[in-house]
Coordinates of C-alpha atoms in Angstrom, one line a residue:
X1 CA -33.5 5.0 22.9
X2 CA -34.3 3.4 19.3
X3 CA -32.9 5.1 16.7
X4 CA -36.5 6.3 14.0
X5 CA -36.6 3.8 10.9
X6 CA -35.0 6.7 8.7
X7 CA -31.6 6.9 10.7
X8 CA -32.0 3.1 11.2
X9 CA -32.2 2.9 7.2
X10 CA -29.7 5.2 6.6
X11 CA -26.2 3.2 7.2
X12 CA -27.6 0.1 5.4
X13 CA -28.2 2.3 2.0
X14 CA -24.8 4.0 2.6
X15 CA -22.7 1.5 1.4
X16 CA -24.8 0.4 -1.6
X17 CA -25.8 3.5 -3.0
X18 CA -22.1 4.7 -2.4
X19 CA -20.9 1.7 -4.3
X20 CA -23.5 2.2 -7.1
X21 CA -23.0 5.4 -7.8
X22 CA -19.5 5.3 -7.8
X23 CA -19.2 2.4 -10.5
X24 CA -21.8 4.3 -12.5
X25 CA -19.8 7.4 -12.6
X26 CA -16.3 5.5 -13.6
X27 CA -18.4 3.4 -16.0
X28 CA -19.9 6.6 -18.4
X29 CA -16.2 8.1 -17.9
X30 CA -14.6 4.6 -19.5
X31 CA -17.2 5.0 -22.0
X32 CA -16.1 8.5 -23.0
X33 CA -12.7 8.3 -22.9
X34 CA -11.0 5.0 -22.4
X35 CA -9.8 2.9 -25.4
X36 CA -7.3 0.3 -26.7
X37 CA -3.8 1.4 -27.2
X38 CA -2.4 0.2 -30.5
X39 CA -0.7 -2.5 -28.5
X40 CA -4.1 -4.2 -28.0
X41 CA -6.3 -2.6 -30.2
X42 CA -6.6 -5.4 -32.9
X43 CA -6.9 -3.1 -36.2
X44 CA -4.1 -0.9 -35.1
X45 CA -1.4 -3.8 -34.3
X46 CA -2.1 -6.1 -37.1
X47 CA -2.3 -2.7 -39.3
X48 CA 1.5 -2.2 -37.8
X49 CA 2.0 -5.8 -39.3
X50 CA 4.4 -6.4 -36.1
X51 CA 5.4 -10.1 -34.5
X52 CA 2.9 -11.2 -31.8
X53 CA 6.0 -12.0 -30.2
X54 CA 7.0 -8.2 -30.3
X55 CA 4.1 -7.4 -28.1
X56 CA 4.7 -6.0 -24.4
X57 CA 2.2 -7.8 -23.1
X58 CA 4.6 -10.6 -22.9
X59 CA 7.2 -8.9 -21.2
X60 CA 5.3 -7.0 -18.7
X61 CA 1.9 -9.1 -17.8
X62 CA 4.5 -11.7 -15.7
X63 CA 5.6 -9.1 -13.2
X64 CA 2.0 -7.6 -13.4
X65 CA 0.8 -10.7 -12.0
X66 CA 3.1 -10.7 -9.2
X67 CA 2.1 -7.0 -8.3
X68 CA -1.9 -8.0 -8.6
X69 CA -1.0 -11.1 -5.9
X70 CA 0.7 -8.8 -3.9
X71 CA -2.2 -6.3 -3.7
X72 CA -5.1 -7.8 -3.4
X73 CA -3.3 -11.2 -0.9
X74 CA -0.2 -9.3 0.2
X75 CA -2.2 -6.4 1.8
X76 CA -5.1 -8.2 2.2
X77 CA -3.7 -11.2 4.9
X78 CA -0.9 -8.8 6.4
X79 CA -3.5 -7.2 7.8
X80 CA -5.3 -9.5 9.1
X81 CA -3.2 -9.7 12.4
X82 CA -6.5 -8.3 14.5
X83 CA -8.3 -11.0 16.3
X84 CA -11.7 -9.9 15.4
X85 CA -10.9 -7.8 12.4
X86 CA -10.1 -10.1 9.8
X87 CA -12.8 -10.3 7.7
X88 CA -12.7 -6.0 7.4
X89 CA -9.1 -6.4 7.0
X90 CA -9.2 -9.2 3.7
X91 CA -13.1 -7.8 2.5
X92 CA -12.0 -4.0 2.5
X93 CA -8.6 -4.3 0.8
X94 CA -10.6 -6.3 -2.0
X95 CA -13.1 -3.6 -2.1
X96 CA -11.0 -0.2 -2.1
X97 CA -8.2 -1.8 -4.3
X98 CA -11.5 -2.8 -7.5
X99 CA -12.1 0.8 -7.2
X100 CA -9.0 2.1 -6.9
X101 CA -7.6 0.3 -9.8
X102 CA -10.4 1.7 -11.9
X103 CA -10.5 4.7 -10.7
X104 CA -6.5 5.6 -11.3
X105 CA -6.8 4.5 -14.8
X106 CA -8.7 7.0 -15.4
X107 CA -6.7 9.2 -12.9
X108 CA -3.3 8.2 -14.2
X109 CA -4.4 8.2 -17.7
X110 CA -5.8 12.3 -18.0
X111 CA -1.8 13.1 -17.0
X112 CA 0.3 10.1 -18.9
X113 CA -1.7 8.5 -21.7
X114 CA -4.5 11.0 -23.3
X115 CA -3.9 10.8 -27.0
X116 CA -6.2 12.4 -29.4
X117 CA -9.0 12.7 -26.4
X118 CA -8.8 9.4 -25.5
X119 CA -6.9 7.4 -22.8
X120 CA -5.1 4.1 -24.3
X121 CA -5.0 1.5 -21.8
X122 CA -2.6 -1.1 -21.6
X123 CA -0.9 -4.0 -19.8
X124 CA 0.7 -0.8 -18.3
X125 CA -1.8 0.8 -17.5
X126 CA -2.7 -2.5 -15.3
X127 CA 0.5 -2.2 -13.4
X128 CA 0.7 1.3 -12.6
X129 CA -3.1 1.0 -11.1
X130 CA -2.1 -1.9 -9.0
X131 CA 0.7 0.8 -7.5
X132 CA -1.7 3.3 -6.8
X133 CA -4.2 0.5 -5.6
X134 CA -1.1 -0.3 -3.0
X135 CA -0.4 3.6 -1.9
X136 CA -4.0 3.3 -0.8
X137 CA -4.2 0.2 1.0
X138 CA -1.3 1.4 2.7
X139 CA -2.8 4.7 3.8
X140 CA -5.6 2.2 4.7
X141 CA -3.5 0.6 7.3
X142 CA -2.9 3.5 9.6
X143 CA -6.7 4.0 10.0
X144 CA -7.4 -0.2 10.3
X145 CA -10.0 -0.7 12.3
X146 CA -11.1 2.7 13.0
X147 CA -13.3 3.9 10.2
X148 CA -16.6 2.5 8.1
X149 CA -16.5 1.0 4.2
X150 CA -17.9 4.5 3.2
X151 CA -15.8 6.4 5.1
X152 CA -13.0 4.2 2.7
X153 CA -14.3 4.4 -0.5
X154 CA -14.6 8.5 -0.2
X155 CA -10.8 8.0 1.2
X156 CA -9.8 6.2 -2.2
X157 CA -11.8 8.8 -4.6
X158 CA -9.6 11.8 -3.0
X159 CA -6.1 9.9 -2.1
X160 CA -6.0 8.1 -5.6
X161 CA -6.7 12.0 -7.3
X162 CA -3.8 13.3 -5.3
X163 CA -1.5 10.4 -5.9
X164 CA -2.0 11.0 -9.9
X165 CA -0.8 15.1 -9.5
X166 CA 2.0 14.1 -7.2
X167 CA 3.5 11.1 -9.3
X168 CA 2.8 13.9 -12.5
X169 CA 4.7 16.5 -11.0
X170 CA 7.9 13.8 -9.8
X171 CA 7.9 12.1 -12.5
X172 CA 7.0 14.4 -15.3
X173 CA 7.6 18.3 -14.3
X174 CA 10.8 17.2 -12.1
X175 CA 11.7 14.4 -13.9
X176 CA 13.1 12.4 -10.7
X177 CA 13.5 8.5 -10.7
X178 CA 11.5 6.4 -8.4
X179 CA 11.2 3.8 -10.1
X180 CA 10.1 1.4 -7.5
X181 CA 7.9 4.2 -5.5
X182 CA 9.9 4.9 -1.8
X183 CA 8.1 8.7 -2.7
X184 CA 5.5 8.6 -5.0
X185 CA 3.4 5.4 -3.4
X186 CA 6.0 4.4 -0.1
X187 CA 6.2 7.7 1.7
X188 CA 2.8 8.9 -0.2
X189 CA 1.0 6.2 1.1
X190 CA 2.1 6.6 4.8
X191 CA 2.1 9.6 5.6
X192 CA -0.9 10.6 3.5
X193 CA -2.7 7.6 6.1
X194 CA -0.7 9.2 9.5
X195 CA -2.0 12.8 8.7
X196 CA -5.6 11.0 8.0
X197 CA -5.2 9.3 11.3
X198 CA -3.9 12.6 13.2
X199 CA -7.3 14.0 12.0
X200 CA -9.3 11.1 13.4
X201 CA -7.7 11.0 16.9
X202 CA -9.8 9.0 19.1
X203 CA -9.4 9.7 22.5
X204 CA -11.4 7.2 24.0
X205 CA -9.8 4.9 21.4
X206 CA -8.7 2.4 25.0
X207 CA -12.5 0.8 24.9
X208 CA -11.8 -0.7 22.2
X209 CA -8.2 -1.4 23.2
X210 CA -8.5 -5.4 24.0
X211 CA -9.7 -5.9 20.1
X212 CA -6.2 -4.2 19.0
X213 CA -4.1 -7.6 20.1
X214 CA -3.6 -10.7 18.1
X215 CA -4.3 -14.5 18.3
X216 CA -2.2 -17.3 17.2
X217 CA -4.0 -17.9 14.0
X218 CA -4.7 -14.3 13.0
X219 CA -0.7 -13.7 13.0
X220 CA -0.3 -17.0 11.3
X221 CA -2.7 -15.5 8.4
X222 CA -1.1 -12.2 8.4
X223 CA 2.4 -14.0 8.3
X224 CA 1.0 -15.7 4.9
X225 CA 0.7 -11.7 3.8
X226 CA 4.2 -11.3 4.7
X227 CA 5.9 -14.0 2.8
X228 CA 3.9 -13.1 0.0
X229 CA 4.6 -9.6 -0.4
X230 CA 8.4 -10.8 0.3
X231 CA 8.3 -13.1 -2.8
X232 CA 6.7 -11.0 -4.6
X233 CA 8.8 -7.8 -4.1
X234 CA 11.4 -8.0 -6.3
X235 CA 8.5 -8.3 -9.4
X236 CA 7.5 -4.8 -7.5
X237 CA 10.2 -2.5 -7.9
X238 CA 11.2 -3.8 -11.4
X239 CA 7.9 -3.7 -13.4
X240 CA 7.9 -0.4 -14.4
X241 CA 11.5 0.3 -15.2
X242 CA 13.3 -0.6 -18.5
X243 CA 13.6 -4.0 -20.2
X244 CA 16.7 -5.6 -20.2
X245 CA 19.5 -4.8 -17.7
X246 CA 17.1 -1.9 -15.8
X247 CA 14.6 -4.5 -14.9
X248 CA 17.4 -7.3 -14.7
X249 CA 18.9 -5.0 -12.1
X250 CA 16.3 -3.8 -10.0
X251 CA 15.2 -7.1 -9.2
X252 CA 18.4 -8.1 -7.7
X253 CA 18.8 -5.5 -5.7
X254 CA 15.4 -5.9 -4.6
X255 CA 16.4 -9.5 -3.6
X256 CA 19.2 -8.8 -2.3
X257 CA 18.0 -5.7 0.3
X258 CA 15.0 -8.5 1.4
X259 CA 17.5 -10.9 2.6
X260 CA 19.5 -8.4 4.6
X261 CA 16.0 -6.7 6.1
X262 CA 15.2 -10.1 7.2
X263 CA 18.4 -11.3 8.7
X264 CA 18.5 -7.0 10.2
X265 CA 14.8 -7.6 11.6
X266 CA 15.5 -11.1 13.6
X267 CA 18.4 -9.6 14.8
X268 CA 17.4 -6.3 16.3
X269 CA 14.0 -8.6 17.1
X270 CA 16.0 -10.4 19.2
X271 CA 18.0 -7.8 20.8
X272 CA 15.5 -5.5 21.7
X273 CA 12.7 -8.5 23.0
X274 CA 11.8 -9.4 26.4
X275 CA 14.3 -12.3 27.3
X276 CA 15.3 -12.6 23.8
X277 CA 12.3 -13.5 22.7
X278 CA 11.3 -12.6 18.8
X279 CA 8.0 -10.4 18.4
X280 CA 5.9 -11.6 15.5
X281 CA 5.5 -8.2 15.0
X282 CA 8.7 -7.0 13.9
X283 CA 9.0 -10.2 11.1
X284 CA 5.8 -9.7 9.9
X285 CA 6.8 -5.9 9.1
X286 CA 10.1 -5.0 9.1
X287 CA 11.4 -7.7 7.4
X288 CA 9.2 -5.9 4.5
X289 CA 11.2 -3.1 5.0
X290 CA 13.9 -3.7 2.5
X291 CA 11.8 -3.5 -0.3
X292 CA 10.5 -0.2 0.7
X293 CA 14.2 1.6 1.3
X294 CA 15.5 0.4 -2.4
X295 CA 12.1 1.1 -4.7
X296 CA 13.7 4.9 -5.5
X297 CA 17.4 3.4 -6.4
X298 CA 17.2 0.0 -7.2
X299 CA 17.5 0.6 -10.9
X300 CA 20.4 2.2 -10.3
X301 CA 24.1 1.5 -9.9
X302 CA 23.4 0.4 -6.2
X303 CA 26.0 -2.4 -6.4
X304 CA 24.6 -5.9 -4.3
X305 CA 26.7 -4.8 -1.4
X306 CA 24.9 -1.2 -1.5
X307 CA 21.6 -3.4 -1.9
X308 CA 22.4 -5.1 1.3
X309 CA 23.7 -2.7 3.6
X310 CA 20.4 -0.6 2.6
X311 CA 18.4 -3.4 3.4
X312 CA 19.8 -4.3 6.9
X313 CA 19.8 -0.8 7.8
X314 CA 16.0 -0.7 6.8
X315 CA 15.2 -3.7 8.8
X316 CA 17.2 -2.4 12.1
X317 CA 15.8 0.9 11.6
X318 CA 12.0 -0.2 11.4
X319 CA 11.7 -2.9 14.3
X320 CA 13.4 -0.2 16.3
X321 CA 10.1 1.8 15.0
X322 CA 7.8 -0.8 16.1
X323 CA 9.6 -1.2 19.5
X324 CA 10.1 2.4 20.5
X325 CA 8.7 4.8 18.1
X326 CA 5.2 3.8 17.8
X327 CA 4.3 4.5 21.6
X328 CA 5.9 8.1 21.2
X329 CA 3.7 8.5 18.2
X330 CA 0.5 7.9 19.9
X331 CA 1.1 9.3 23.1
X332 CA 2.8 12.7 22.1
X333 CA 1.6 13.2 18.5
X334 CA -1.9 11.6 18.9
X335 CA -1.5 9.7 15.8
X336 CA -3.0 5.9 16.2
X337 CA -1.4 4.1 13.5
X338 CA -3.0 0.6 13.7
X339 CA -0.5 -1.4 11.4
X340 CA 2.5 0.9 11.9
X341 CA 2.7 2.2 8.3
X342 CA 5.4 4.7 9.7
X343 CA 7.6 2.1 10.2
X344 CA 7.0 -0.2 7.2
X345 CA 6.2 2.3 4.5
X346 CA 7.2 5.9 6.2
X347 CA 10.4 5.9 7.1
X348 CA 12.0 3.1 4.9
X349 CA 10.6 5.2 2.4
X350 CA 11.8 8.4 3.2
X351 CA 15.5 6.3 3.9
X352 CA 14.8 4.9 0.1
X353 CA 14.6 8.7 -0.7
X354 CA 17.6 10.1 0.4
X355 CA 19.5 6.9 -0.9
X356 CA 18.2 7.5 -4.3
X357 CA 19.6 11.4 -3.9
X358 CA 23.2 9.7 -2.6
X359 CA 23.3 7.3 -5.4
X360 CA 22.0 9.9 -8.2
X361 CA 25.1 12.3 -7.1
X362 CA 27.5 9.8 -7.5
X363 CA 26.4 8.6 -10.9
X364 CA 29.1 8.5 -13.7
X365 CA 29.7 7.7 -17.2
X366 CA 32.0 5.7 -16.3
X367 CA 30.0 3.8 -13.5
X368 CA 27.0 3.4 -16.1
X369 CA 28.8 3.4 -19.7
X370 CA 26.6 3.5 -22.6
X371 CA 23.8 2.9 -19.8
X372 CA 23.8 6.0 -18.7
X373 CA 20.8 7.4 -21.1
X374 CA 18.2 4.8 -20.0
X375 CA 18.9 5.4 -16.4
X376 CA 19.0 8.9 -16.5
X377 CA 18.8 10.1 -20.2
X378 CA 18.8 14.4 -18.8
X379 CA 22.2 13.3 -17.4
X380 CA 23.3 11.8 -20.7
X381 CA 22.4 14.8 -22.6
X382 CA 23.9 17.2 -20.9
X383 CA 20.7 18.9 -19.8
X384 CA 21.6 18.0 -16.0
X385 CA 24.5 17.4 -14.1
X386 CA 24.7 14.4 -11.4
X387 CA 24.7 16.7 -8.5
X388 CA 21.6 18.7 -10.1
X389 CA 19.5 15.6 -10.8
X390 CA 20.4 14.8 -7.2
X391 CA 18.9 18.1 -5.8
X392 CA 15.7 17.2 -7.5
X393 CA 15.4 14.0 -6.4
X394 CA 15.7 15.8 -2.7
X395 CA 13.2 18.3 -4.2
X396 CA 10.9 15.5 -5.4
X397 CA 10.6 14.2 -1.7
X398 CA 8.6 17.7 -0.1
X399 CA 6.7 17.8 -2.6
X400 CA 5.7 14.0 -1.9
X401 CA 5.3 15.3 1.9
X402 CA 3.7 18.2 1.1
X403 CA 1.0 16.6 -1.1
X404 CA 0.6 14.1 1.1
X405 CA -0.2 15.9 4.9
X406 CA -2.3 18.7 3.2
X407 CA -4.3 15.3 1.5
X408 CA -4.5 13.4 4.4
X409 CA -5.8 16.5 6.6
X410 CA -8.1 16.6 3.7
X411 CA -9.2 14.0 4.0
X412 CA -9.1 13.5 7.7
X413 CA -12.1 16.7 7.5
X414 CA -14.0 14.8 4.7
X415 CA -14.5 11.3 6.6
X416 CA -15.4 13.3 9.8
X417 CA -18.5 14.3 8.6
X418 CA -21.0 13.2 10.9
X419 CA -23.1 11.1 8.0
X420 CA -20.7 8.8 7.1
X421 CA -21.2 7.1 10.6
X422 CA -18.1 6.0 11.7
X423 CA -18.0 3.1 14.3
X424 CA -17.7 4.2 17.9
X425 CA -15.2 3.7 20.0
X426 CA -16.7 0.8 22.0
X427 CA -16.9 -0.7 18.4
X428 CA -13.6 -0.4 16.7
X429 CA -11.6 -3.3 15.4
X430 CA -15.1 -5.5 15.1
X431 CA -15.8 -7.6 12.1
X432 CA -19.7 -7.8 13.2
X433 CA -20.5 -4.1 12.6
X434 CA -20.3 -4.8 9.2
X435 CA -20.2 -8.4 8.6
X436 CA -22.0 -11.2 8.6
X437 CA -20.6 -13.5 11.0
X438 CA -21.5 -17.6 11.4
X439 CA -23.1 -19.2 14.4
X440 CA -19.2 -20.3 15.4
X441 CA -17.9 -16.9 15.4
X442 CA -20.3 -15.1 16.3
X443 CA -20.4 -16.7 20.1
X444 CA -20.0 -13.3 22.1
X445 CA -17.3 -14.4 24.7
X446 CA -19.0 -11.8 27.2
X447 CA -22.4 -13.6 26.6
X448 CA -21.1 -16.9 28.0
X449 CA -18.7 -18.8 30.8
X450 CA -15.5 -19.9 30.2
X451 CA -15.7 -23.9 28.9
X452 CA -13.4 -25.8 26.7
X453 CA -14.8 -25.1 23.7
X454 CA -13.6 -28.6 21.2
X455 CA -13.0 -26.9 17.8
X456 CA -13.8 -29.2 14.6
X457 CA -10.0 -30.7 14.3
X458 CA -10.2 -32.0 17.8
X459 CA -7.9 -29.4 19.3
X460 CA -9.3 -28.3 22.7
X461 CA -9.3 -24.3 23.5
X462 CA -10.0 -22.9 26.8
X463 CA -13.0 -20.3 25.8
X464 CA -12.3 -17.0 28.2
X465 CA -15.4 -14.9 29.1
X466 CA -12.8 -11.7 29.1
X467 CA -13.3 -9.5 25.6

C-alpha cells in the first residue's frame, strides 16, 4: 500500500529540519554566552604584555590535532568494517561528532569555564569536546547500523548532557583522576551505547543478518581506523594532563600498553582461531585495547613494566570478548552490540578503572617526590590519604555506571518513539536508506545473475546473486 504524500514527506524533512534547528539553537547560545578566554582574546593577552611564546596554544594544539584525526578518521574508518554500511559508518561519525563538539562546549563550559556569565573557550576547550565527541561515537558503535541520522543526533543532544554532569561530579565533586577517560568517556561511552542497545532489542534483527559480515576491502578501510587511532593514542591520554613530566609520562605509558595489547591480541588471536588462523576482528579491536585500560593511570607512577603488563592483559582479555563473550551477550542479555564496544571500550575500561584505584593506593612520597602535588595535589596536602583517594576513585566508577545505564535506557525510550522512523529490520546495515549511492554500487546483487563483474583496475570478481 503507498504510504499518503504527508508520511512520504515526513522522513525527508526529518533530518533537515532536525539539523537546522539544532545549529540554530547552539548558534543564539554561542552568541549569549561563548567568548574568548584571555589566552586568545587579543586585548586581554597583549594587555597581560606576556611572550607569544608563553601561549598554550603551542603546547597543547599538537596533541589536539592528533585527538581531532583520531575522531573524526579513527572512528570514522574503524567502523567501516560493514560491507554495505560504510558510507553511514564514515558520513554519521562526521555528522554526530560537528555537533557534538559544539554542543559540549557549551555543555562542558556551564560546569568548568563560566566566568563572569560567560564561557571562555580555548585550545582546551577544543580538546576536551573532541573527548566527549569520542564517548559518543563510541556509544554510536553499539547501535551501528540499527538506527536513523535523527534517531542519532537526538542520541548526541542527551548523551553529551549526561557526559558533562558525570565528568563534573568525577572530576570536580570527587576529585578522582582519569586523566585519559577509562570512566568518564571509556566505560561512559560503552555502556551508555549497550543499555541504548538493550532498549532497542531487535528480535527479528536475523533479516538483516547477511549485511552484518565484512568484505576484503571494507576490513582493509576499517584496519586504516585501527592504525590510526593506534598512532594516535598516546597524543590521547596525555593532552589533558600536566605539562612537563605528567604529559611526558602518560604518553609512554600509553606507548608502551599499545605494543603489549598488540603482541596480547595476535597471540590470544591465534590461540583461540580456527586452525590458527588470525580473525581480522580481534586486531582491528583489541589491539586498541591498551589504550583504553591505561587512560585512568597513565599519568601516574605506572612504571613501563606496569604499562605493559596492563596492556597485554587488556589485549588477551578483549579478543577473548570478541570470541566468547559477544554471543552470550546477544543471546542471554539481548544486547546487539554491532562493533563490540564491550570489549574495546567496556571492559578495558572498567580494567583501566580498577588499575587506576590499585595504583592510587600505592602512591607514595617517596615513589613521586616533589611530584606528588601535580599528580594528586589532595594527597600532597594532607587533605586525603592514598588509600582514601583510592576509595574514590572506586566510588567514581558507579557513578560513571550509574549515569551511564539510567542514560542509555533514556535514551533507549527517546529514540523509540515511533516518529523518528527507524529503519526496519529487513533494512539494517544499508547505506541506500539514506544515501545516495552510484550506478556501480548501487547494482542490487538480488536484481541480477552471478557474472564476472571486471572492476576498473582490471581485477576480475565473481559477482554472487546471494545478499
Amino acid at each position: 500500500m503507498a504510504r499518503s504524500p504527508r508520511r512520504a514527506g515526513a522522513p525527508r524533512l526529518q533530518l533537515p529540519l532536525l539539523c537546522l534547528l539544532l545549529q540554530g539553537a547552539t548558534a543564539i547560545l554561542f552568541a549569549v554566552f561563548v567568548r574568548y578566554n584571555h589566552e586568545t582574546d587579543a586585548a586581554l593577552w597583549h594587555w597581560g604584555n606576556h611572550s607569544n611564546l608563553d601561549n598554550e596554544f603551542y603546547f597543547r594544539y599538537p596533541s589536539f590535532q592528533d585527538v581531532h584525526v583520531m575522531v573524526f578518521v579513527g572512528f570514522g574508518f574503524l567502523m567501516a568494517f560493514l560491507q554495505r554500511y560504510g558510507f553511514s559508518s564514515v558520513g554519521f561519525t562526521f555528522l554526530l561528532a560537528a555537533f557534538a563538539l559544539q554542543w559540549s562546549t557549551l555543555i562542558q563550559g556551564f560546569f568548568h569555564s563560566l566566568h563572569g556569565g560567560y564561557i571562555h573557550v580555548s585550545v582546551n576547550s577544543m580538546i576536551n569536546a573532541d573527548f566527549c565527541a569520542g564517548a559518543v561515537l563510541i556509544s554510536f558503535g553499539a547501535i551501528l547500523g540499527k538506527t536513523g541520522p535523527a534517531q542519532l543526533l537526538l542520541m548526541t543532544v542527551l548523551e553529551v548532557a549526561l557526559f558533562g554532569i558525570n565528568e563534573f561530579v568525577l572530576l570536580n565533586l570527587l576529585q578522582v583522576k582519569d586523566a585519559g577517560g577509562s570512566m568518564t568517556i571509556h566505560t561512559f561511552g560503552a555502556y551508555f551505547g549497550l543499555v541504548l542497545s538493550r532498549v532497542l532489542y531487535r528480535p527479528q534483527l536475523e533479516k538483516s543478518k547477511h549485511r552484518q559480515c565484512s568484505v576484503y576491502h571494507s576490513d582493509l578501510f576499517a584496519m586504516i581506523g585501527t592504525i590510526f587511532l593506534w598512532i594516535f593514542w598516546p597524543s590521547f591520554n596525555s593532552a589533558p594532563t600536566t605539562l612537563g613530566d605528567g604529559q611526558h609520562r602518560t604518553a609512554l605509558n600509553t606507548y608502551y600498553s599499545l605494543s603489549a595489547s598488540t603482541l596480547g591480541t595476535f597471540a590470544m588471536s591465534a590461540l583461540v582461531g580456527e586452525r590458527g588462523r588470525l580473525d581480522m576482528v580481534h586486531i582491528q579491536n583489541a589491539a586498541l585495547a591498551g589504550g583504553v585500560v591505561v587512560g585512568t593511570a597513565g599519568e601516574m607512577m605506572l612504571t613501563p613494566f606496569g604499562a605493559l603488563a596492563a596492556g597485554f592483559l587488556a589485549g588477551t582479555v578483549s579478543t577473548l570478548g570478541y570470541k566468547f563473550f559477544t554471543p552470550i551477550l546477544e543471546a542471554k542479555f539481548k544486547v546487539q552490540d554491532t562493533c563490540g564496544v564491550h570489549n574495546l571500550h567496556g571492559i578495558p575500561g572498567v580494567l583501566g578503572a580498577l588499575l587506576g584505584v590499585l595504583v592510587v593506593g600505592l602512591a607514595t612520597h617517596e615513589a613521586y617526590g616533589e611530584g606528588l602535588g601535580s599528580v594528586f595535589p589532595l594527597i600532597a596536602k594532607g587533605q586525603r590519604t592514598a588509600m582514601s583517594q583510592a576509595m574514590y576513585q572506586l566510588f567514581g566508577l558507579f557513578v560513571t555506571l550509574m549515569f551511564a545505564s539510567v542514560g542509555g535506557a533514556l535514551g533507549g525510550l527517546l529514540l523509540k518513539l515511533p516518529c523518528l522512523g527507524s529503519p526496519a529490520d529487513c533494512q539494517c546495515y544499508e547505506d541506500q536508506v539514506y544515501w545516495e549511492v552510484s550506478c556501480l554500487q548501487a547494482l542490487r546483487p538480488p536484481l541480477f545473475p552471478p557474472s564476472l563483474l571486471i572492476l576498473p583496475w582490471g581485477t576480475p570478481q565473481l559477482w554472487s546473486s546471494a545478499p
